[in-house]
Tab-separated table of C-alpha atoms in Angstrom:
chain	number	residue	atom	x	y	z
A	21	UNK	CA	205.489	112.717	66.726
A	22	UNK	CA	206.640	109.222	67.290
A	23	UNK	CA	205.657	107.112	70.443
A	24	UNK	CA	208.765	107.802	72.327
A	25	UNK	CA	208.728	111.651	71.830
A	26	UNK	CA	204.498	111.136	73.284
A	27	UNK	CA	206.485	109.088	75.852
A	28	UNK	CA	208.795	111.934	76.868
A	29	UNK	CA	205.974	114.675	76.893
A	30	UNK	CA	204.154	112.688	79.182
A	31	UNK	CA	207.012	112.827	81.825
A	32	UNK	CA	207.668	116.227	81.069
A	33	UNK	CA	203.842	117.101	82.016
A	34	UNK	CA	204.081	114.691	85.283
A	35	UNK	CA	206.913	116.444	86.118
A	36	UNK	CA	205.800	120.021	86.173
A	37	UNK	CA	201.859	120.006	87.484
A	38	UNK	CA	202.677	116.839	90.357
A	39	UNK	CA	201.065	113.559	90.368
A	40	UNK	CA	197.847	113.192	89.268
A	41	UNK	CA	194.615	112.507	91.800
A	42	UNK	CA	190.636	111.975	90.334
A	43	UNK	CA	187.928	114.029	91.161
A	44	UNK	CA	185.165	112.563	92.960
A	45	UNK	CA	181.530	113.081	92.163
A	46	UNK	CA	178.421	111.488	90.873
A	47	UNK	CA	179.767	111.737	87.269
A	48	UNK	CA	182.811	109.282	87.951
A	49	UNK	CA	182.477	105.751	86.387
A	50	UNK	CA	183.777	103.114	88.830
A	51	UNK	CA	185.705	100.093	87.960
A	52	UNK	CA	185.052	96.316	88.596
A	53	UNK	CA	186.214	94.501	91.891
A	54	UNK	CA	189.691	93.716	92.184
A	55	UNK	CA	191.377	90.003	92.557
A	56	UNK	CA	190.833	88.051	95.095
A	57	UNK	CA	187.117	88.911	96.173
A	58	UNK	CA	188.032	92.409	97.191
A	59	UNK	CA	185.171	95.024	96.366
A	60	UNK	CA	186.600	98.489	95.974
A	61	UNK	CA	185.674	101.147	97.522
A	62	UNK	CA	182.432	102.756	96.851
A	63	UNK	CA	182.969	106.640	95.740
A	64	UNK	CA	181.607	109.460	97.510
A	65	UNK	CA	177.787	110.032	96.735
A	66	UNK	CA	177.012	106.514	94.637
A	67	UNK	CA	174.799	105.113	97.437
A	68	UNK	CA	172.716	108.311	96.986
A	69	UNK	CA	173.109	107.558	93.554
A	70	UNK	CA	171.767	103.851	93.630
A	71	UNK	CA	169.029	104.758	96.355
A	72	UNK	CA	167.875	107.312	93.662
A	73	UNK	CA	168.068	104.533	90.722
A	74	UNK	CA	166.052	101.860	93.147
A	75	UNK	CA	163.345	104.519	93.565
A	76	UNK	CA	163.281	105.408	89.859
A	77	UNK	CA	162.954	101.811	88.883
A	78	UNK	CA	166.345	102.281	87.084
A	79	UNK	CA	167.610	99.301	84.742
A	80	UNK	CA	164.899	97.102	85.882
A	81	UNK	CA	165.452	96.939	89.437
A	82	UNK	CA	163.260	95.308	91.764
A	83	UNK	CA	160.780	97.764	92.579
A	84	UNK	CA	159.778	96.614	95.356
A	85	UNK	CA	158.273	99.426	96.292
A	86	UNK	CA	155.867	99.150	93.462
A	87	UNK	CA	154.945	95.758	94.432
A	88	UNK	CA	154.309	97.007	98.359
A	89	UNK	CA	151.741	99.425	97.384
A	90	UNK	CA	149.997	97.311	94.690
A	91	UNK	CA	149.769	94.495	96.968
A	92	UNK	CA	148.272	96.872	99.726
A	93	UNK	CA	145.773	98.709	97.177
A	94	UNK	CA	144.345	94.593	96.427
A	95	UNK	CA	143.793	94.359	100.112
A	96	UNK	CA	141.793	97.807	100.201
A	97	UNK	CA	139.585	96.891	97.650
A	98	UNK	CA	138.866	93.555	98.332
A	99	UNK	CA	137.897	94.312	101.869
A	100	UNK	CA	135.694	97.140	100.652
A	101	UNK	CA	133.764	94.961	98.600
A	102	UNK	CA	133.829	91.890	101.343
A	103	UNK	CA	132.081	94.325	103.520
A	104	UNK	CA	129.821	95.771	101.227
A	105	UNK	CA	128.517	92.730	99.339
A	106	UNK	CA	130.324	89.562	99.608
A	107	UNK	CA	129.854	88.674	95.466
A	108	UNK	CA	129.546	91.768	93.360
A	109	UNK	CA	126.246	91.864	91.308
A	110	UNK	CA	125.515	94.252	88.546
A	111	UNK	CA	122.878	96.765	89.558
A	112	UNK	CA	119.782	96.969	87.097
A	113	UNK	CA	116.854	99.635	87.232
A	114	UNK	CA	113.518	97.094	87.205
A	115	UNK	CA	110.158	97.760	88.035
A	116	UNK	CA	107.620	95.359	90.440
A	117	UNK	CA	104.077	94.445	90.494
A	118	UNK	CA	102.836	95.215	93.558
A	119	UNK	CA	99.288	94.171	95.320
A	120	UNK	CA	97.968	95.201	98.555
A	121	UNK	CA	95.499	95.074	101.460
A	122	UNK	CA	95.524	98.437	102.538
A	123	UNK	CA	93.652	97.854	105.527
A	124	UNK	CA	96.224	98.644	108.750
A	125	UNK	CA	98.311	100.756	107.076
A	126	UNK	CA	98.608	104.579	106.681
A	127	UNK	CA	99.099	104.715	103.041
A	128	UNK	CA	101.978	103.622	100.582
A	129	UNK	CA	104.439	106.237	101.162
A	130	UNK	CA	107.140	105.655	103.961
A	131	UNK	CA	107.405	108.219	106.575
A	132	UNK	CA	110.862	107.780	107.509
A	133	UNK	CA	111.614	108.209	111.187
A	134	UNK	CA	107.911	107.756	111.881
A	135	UNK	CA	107.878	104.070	113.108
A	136	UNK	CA	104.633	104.441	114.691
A	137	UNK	CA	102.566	104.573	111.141
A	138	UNK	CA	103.524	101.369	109.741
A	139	UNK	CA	102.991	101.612	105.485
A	140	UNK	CA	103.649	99.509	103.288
A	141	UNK	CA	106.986	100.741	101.801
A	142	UNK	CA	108.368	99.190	105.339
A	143	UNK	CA	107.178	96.038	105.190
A	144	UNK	CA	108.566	96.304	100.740
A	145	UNK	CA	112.127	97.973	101.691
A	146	UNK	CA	112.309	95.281	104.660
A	147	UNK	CA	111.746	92.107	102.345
A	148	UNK	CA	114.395	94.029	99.889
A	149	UNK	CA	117.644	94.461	102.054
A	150	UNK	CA	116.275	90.805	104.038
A	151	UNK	CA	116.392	89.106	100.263
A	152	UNK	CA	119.788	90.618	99.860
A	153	UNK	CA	118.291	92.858	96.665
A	154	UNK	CA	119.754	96.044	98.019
A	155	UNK	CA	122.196	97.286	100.975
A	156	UNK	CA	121.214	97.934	104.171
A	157	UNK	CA	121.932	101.431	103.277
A	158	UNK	CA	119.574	101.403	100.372
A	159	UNK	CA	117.073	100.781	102.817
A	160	UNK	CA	117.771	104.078	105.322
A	161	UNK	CA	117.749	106.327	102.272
A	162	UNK	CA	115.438	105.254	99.280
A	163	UNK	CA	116.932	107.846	97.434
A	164	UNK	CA	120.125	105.990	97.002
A	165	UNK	CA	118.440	102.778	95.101
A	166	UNK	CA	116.409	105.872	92.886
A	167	UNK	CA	112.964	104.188	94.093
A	168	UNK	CA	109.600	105.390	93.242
A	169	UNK	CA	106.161	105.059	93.395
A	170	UNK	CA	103.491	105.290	90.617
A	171	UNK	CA	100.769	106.180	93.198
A	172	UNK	CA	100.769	107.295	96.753
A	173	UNK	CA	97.863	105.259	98.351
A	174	UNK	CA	96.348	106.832	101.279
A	175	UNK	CA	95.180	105.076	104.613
A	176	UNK	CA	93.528	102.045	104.655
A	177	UNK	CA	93.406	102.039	100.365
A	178	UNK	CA	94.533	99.201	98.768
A	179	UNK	CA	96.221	97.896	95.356
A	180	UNK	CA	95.946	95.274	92.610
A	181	UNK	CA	98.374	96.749	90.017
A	182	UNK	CA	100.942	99.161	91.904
A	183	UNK	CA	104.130	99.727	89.859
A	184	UNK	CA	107.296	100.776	91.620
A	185	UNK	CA	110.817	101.264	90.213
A	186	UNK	CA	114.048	101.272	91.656
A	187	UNK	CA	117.660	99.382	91.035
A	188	UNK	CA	118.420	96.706	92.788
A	189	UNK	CA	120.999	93.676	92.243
A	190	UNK	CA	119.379	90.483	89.850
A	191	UNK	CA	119.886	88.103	92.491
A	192	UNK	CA	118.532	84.636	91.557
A	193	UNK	CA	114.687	83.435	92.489
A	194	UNK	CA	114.260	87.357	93.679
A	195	UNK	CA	111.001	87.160	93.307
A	196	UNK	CA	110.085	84.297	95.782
A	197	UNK	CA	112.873	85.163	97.991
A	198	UNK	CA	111.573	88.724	98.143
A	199	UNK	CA	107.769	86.961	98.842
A	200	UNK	CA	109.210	84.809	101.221
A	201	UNK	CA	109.815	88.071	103.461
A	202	UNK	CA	106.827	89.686	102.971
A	203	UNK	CA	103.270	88.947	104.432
A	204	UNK	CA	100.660	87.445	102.495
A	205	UNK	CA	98.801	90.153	101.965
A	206	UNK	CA	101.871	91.893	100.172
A	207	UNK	CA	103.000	90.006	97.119
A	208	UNK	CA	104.858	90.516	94.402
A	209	UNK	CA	103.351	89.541	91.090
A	210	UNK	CA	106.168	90.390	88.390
A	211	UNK	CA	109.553	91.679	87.534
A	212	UNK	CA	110.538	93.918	84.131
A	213	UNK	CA	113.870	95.580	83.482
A	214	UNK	CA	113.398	99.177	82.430
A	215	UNK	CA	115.802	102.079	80.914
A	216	UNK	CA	118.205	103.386	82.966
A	217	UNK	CA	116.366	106.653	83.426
A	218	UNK	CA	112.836	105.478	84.157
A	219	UNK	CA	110.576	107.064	86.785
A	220	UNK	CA	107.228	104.860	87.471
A	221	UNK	CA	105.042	108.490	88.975
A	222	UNK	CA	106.714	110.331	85.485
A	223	UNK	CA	106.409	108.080	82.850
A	224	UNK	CA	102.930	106.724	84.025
A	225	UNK	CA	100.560	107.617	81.837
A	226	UNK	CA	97.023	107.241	83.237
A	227	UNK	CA	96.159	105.281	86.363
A	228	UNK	CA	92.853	103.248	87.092
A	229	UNK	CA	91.107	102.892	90.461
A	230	UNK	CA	88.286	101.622	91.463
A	231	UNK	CA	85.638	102.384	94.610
A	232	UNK	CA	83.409	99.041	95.963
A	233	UNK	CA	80.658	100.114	97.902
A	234	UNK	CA	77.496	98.369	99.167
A	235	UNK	CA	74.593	99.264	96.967
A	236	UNK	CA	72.485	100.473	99.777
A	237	UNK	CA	74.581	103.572	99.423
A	238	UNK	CA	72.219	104.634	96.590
A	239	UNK	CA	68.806	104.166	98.761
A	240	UNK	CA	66.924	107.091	99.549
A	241	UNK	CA	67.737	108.776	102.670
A	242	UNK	CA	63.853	108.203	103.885
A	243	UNK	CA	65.311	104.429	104.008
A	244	UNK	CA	67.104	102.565	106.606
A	245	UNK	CA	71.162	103.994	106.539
A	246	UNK	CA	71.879	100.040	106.474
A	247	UNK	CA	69.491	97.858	104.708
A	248	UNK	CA	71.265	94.990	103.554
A	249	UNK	CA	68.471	93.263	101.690
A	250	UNK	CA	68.527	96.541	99.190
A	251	UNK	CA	69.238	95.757	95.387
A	252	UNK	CA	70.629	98.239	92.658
A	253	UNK	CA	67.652	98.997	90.308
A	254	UNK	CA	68.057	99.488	86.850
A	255	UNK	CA	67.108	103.137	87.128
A	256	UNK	CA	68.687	104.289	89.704
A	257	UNK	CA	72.202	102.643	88.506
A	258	UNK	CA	71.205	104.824	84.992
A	259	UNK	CA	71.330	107.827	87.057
A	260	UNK	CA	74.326	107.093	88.696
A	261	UNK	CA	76.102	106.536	85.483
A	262	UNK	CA	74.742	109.945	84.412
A	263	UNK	CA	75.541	112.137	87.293
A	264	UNK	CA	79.631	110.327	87.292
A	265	UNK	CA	79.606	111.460	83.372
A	266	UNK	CA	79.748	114.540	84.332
A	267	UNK	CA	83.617	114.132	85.687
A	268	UNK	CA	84.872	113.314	82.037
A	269	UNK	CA	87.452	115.531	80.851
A	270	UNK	CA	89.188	118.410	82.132
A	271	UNK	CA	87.744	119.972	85.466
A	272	UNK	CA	88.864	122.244	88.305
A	273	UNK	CA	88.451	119.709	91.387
A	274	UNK	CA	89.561	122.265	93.787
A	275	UNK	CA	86.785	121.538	95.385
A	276	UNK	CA	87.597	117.513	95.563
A	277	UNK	CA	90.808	118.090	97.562
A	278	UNK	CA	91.762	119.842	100.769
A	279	UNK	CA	94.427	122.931	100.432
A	280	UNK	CA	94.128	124.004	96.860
A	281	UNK	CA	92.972	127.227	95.755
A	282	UNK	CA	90.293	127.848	92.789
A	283	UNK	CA	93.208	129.067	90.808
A	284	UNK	CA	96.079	126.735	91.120
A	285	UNK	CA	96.484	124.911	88.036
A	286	UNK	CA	97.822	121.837	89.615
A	287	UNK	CA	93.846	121.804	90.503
A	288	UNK	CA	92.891	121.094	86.789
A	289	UNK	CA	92.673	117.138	86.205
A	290	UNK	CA	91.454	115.181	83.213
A	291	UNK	CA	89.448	112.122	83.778
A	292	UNK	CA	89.169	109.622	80.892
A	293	UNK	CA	86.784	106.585	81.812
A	294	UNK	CA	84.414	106.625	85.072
A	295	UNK	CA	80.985	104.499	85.356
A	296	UNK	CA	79.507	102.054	87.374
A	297	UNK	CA	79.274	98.593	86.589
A	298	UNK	CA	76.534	95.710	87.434
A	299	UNK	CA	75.967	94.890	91.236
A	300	UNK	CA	76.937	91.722	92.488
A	301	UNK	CA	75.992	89.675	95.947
A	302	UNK	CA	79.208	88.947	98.789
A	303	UNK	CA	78.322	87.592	101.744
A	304	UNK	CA	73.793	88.370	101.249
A	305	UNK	CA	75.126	91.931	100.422
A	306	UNK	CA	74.910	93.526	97.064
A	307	UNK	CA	78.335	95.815	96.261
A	308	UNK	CA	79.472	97.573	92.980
A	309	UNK	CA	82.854	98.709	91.518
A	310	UNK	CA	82.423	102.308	89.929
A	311	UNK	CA	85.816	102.303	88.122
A	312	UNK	CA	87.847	105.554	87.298
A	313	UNK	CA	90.316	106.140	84.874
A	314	UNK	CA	92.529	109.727	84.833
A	315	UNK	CA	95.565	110.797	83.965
A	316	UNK	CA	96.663	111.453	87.779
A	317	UNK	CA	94.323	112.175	90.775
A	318	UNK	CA	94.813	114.627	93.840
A	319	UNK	CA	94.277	113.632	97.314
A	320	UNK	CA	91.036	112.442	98.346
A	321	UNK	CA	89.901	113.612	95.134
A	322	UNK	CA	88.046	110.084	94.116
A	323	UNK	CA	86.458	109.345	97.720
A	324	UNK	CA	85.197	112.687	97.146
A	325	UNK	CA	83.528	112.210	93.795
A	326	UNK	CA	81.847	108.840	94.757
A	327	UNK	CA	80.469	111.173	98.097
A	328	UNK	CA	79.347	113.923	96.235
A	329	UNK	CA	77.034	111.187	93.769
A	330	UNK	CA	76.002	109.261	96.376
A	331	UNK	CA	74.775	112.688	98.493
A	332	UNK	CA	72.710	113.527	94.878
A	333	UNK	CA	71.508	110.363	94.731
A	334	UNK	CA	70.135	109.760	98.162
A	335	UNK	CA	68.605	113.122	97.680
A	336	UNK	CA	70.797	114.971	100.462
A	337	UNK	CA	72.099	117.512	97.354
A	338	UNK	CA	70.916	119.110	93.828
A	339	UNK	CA	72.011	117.576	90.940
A	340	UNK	CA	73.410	121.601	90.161
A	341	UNK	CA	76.208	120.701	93.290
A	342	UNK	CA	78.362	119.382	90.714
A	343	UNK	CA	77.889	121.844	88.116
A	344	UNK	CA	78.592	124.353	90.949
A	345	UNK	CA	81.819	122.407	92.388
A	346	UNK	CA	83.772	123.248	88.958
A	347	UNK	CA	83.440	127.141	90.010
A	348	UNK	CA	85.948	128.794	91.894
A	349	UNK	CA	83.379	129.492	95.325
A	350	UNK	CA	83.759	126.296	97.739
A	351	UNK	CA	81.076	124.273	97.672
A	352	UNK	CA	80.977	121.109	100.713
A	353	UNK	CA	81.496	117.886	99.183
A	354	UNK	CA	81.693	114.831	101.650
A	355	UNK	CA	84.554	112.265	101.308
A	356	UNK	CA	83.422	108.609	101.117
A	357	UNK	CA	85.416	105.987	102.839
A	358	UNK	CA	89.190	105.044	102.355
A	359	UNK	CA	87.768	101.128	102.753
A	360	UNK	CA	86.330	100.359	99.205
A	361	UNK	CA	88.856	102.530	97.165
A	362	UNK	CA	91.854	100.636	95.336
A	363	UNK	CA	94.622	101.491	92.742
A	364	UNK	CA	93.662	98.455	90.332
A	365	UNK	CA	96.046	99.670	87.470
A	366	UNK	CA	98.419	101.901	86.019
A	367	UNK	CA	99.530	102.768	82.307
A	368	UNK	CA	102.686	103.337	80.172
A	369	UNK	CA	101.075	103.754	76.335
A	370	UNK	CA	103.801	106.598	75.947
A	371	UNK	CA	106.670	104.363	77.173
A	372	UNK	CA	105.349	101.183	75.526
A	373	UNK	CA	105.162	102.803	72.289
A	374	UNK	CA	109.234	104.207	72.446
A	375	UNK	CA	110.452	100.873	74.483
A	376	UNK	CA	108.676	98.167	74.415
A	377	UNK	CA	109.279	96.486	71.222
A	378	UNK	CA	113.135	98.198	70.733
A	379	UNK	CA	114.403	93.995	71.258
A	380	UNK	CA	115.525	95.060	74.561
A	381	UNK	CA	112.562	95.577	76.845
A	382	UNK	CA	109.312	94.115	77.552
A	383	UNK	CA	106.031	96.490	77.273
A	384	UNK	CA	105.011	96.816	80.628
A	385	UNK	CA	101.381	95.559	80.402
A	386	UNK	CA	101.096	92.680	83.062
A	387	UNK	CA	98.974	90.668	80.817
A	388	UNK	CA	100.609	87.258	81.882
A	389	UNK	CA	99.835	88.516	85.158
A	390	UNK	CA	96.739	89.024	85.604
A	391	UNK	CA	95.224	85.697	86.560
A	392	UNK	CA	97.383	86.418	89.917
A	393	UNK	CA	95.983	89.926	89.811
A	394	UNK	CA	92.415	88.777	89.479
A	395	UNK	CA	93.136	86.093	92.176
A	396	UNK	CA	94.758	88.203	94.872
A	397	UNK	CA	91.960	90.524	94.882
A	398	UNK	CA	89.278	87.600	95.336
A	399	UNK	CA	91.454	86.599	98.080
A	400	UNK	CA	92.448	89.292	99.994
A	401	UNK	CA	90.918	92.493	98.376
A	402	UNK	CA	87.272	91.787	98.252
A	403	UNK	CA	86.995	89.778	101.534
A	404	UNK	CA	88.365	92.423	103.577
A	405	UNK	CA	86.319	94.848	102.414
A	406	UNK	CA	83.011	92.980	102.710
A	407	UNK	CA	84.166	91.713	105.638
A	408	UNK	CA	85.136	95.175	107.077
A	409	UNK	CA	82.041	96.753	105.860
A	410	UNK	CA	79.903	94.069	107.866
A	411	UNK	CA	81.828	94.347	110.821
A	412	UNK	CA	82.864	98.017	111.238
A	413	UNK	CA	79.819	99.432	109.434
A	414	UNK	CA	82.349	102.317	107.215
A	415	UNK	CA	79.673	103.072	104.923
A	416	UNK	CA	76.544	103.081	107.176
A	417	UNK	CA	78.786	105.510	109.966
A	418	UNK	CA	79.735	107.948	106.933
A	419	UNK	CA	76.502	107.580	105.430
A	420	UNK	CA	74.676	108.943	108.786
A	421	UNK	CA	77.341	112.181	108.255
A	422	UNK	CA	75.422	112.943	105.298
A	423	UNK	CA	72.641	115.170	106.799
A	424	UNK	CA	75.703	117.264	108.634
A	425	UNK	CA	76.600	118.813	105.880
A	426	UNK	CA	75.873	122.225	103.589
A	427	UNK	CA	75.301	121.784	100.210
A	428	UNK	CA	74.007	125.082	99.434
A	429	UNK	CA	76.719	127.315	101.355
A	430	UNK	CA	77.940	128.660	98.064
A	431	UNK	CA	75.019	130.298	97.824
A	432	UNK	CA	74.862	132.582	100.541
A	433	UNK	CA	78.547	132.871	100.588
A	434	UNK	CA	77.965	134.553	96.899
A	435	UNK	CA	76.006	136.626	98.457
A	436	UNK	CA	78.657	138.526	100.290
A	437	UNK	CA	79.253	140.337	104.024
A	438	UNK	CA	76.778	142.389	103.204
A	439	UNK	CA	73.714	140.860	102.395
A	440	UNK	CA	70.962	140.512	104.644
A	441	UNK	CA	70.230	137.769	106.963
A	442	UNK	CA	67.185	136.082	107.149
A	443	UNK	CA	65.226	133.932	109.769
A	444	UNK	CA	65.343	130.395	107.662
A	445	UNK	CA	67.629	127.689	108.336
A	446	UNK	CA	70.620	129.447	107.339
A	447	UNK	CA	70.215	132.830	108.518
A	448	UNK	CA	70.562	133.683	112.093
A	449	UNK	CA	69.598	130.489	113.253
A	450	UNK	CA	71.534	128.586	110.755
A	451	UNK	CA	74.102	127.510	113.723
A	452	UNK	CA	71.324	126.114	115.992
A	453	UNK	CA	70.383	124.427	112.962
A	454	UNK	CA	73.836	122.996	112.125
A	455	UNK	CA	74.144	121.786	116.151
A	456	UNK	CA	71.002	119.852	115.663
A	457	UNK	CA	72.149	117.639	112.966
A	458	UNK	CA	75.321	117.563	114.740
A	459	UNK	CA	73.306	116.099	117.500
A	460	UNK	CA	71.491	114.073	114.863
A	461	UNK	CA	75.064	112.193	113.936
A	462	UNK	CA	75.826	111.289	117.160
A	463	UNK	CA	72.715	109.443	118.282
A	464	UNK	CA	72.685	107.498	114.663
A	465	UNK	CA	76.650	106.718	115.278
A	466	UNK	CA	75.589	105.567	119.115
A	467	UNK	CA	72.339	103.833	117.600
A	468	UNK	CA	74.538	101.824	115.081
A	469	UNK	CA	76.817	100.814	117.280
A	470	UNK	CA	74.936	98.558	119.059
């Protein structure tokens, strides 16, 4: 078919269906401007058509959109972190030396919501969120900074090698900015970096304490309570050493701590190391340091140990007291001051051994620290116990308790409900008995107060 005949058709067609008119939709391809300037019309539905391409980012539009919300999500999170912490520091799990006059305080451990028994975790999480080591946050809820304690001191005890960890931010000179908030009786003495996961009360391995007390603890109860010109003798600080032997190795010290039963076996402890060492002269009065070493300790547990000796040794109990406190009947065993007792180290052999030489963390042994160790306790530990023992008479006060107490009540109580009751001074008279050295007490605590 030529072009003419195509020609013809075509007019033929036009003809018979009418003239021919587009169908407008979304489909529909639209043509250029015309001459002259003149934009054509726009068919029906392309401005929904181009609003949908604009938000579909269609043949690289603007996307302004995108921009808007990026720009706005910049804002967020640099006001976030203005707020929080003006430069962003990389948190780090460490651990700190701590040493501590005890004396004041009501033990380590903070009692939150308790303001009116200062401890010495306030005056620590203070100097932290003051030095700008951790958020003020942090500081409400210890939890969040993961911080813990290798020991929990109790009131009025004091420390020469406590080990806390916790995370905090690496600031620079954090040690003498923390120091600089903290009294001088609280310092710092050193700074490792620990794994992620470490826990200074679970990974501790053994902990070391030790109890200064004035040797006249050791006289014979037909003595004065408080003669200061005693001296230690040779013998007698033999016996000693015998009688704390007996505490090595595994023992039931239910009898050592308050609110544990015979048969709990959180009441079985194992004591490595315990003596006393040679007497020395403070102030015309002759102390000694009987040091203990154990895997962990309960409360009271080690002021009760140093009472129970001293009560044996001043003749106030039978040597067979401590053979007796192991049983499951309770037996009476006095607790010696808080004053003289202090934490003076703690161990990580276990941790040391995995850690400490994997080119990535120190052991944590202190031994570049402990000329500041040894010095902070000739400052501040020794003098305010000698100083508090001349002034406040601890040991001479608790000493005059002595006579108060039953040493042989595990006896009778053996005995049972139904035994019979005699006329000595623990039958039926026993209570009058136990009123008059009540009585006794008081006029020695009136007597020694003057």
């Amino acid at each position: 078919m030529g072009v003419r005949s195509l020609r013809a058709a075509a007019r033929a067609l036009r003809r018979a269906c009418g003239p021919w008119t587009p169908r407008l939709g979304p489909r529909l391809l639209w043509s250029p401007p015309m001459a002259g300037n003149v934009k054509a019309p726009a068919p029906v539905g392309a401005g929904q058509e181009q609003d949908r391409k604009a938000r579909s980012g269609w043949q690289g539009g603007a996307r302004t959109w995108e921009e808007t919300e990026q720009q706005a999500k910049k804002l967020k999170s640099s006001g976030a972190e203005f707020g929080e912490q003006r430069r962003k520091l990389p948190k780090r799990k460490i651990v700190l030396l701590m040493a501590y006059s005890g004396k004041g305080y009501h033990g380590m451990q903070r009692n939150v919501g308790s303001s009116q028994f200062k401890t010495i975790e306030d005056d620590l999480v203070s100097a932290l969120v003051r030095s700008g080591c951790i958020p003020e946050n942090h500081g409400e809820d210890m939890r969040k900074m993961s911080f813990q304690r290798c020991a929990r001191t109790d009131k009025g005890v004091s420390a020469a090698g406590q080990v806390v960890s916790l995370k905090v931010w690496l600031i620079d000179d954090i040690l003498e900015k923390i120091n600089s908030h903290l009294p001088s009786h609280i310092r710092i003495l050193g700074l490792k970096r620990v794994t992620g996961g470490f826990n200074s009360k679970n990974k501790c391995d053994a902990r070391t304490y030790f109890y200064m007390l004035p040797t006249f603890a050791f006289a014979h109860k037909d003595r004065d309570v408080q003669d200061e010109t005693y001296r230690l003798s040779a013998e007698t600080l033999q016996r000693v050493n015998r009688l704390l032997a007996c505490y090595k190795g595994t023992h039931n010290f239910h009898n050592f701590t308050s609110q544990k039963g015979p048969r709990e076996p959180s009441a079985q402890r194992y004591v490595l190391h315990v003596c006393c060492e040679e007497p020395f002269v403070r102030e015309g009065m002759e102390f000694a340091l009987i040091k203990v070493k154990g895997q962990s300790f309960m409360t009271h547990q080690i002021r009760k140990m140093v009472g129970l000796v001293v009560a044996i040794v001043k003749g106030y109990a039978p040597e067979s007291a401590l053979e007796r406190s192991w049983g499951e009947a309770k037996v009476d065993v006095p607790k010696a001051p808080g004053l003289g007792l202090v934490l003076e180290r703690v161990h990580f052999e276990r941790y040391n051994q995995r850690f400490g030489n994997d080119g990535l963390h120190e052991p944590l042994d202190w031994a570049r620290e402990e000329a500041e160790v040894a010095a902070f306790k000739e400052q501040h530990i020794y003098p305010t116990i000698v100083s508090t023992e001349r002034h406040e008479r601890s040991m001479a006060q608790w000493l005059s308790t002595l006579p108060v107490h039953d040493f042989s009540a595990t006896a009778h109580a053996a005995a049972g409900p139904g035994a019979e009751v005699g006329l000595g001074p623990r039958g039926w008279c026993g209570p009058f008995h136990k009123l008059s050295q009540v009585l006794v007490h008081i006029c020695r605590s009136l007597w020694l107060s003057f």
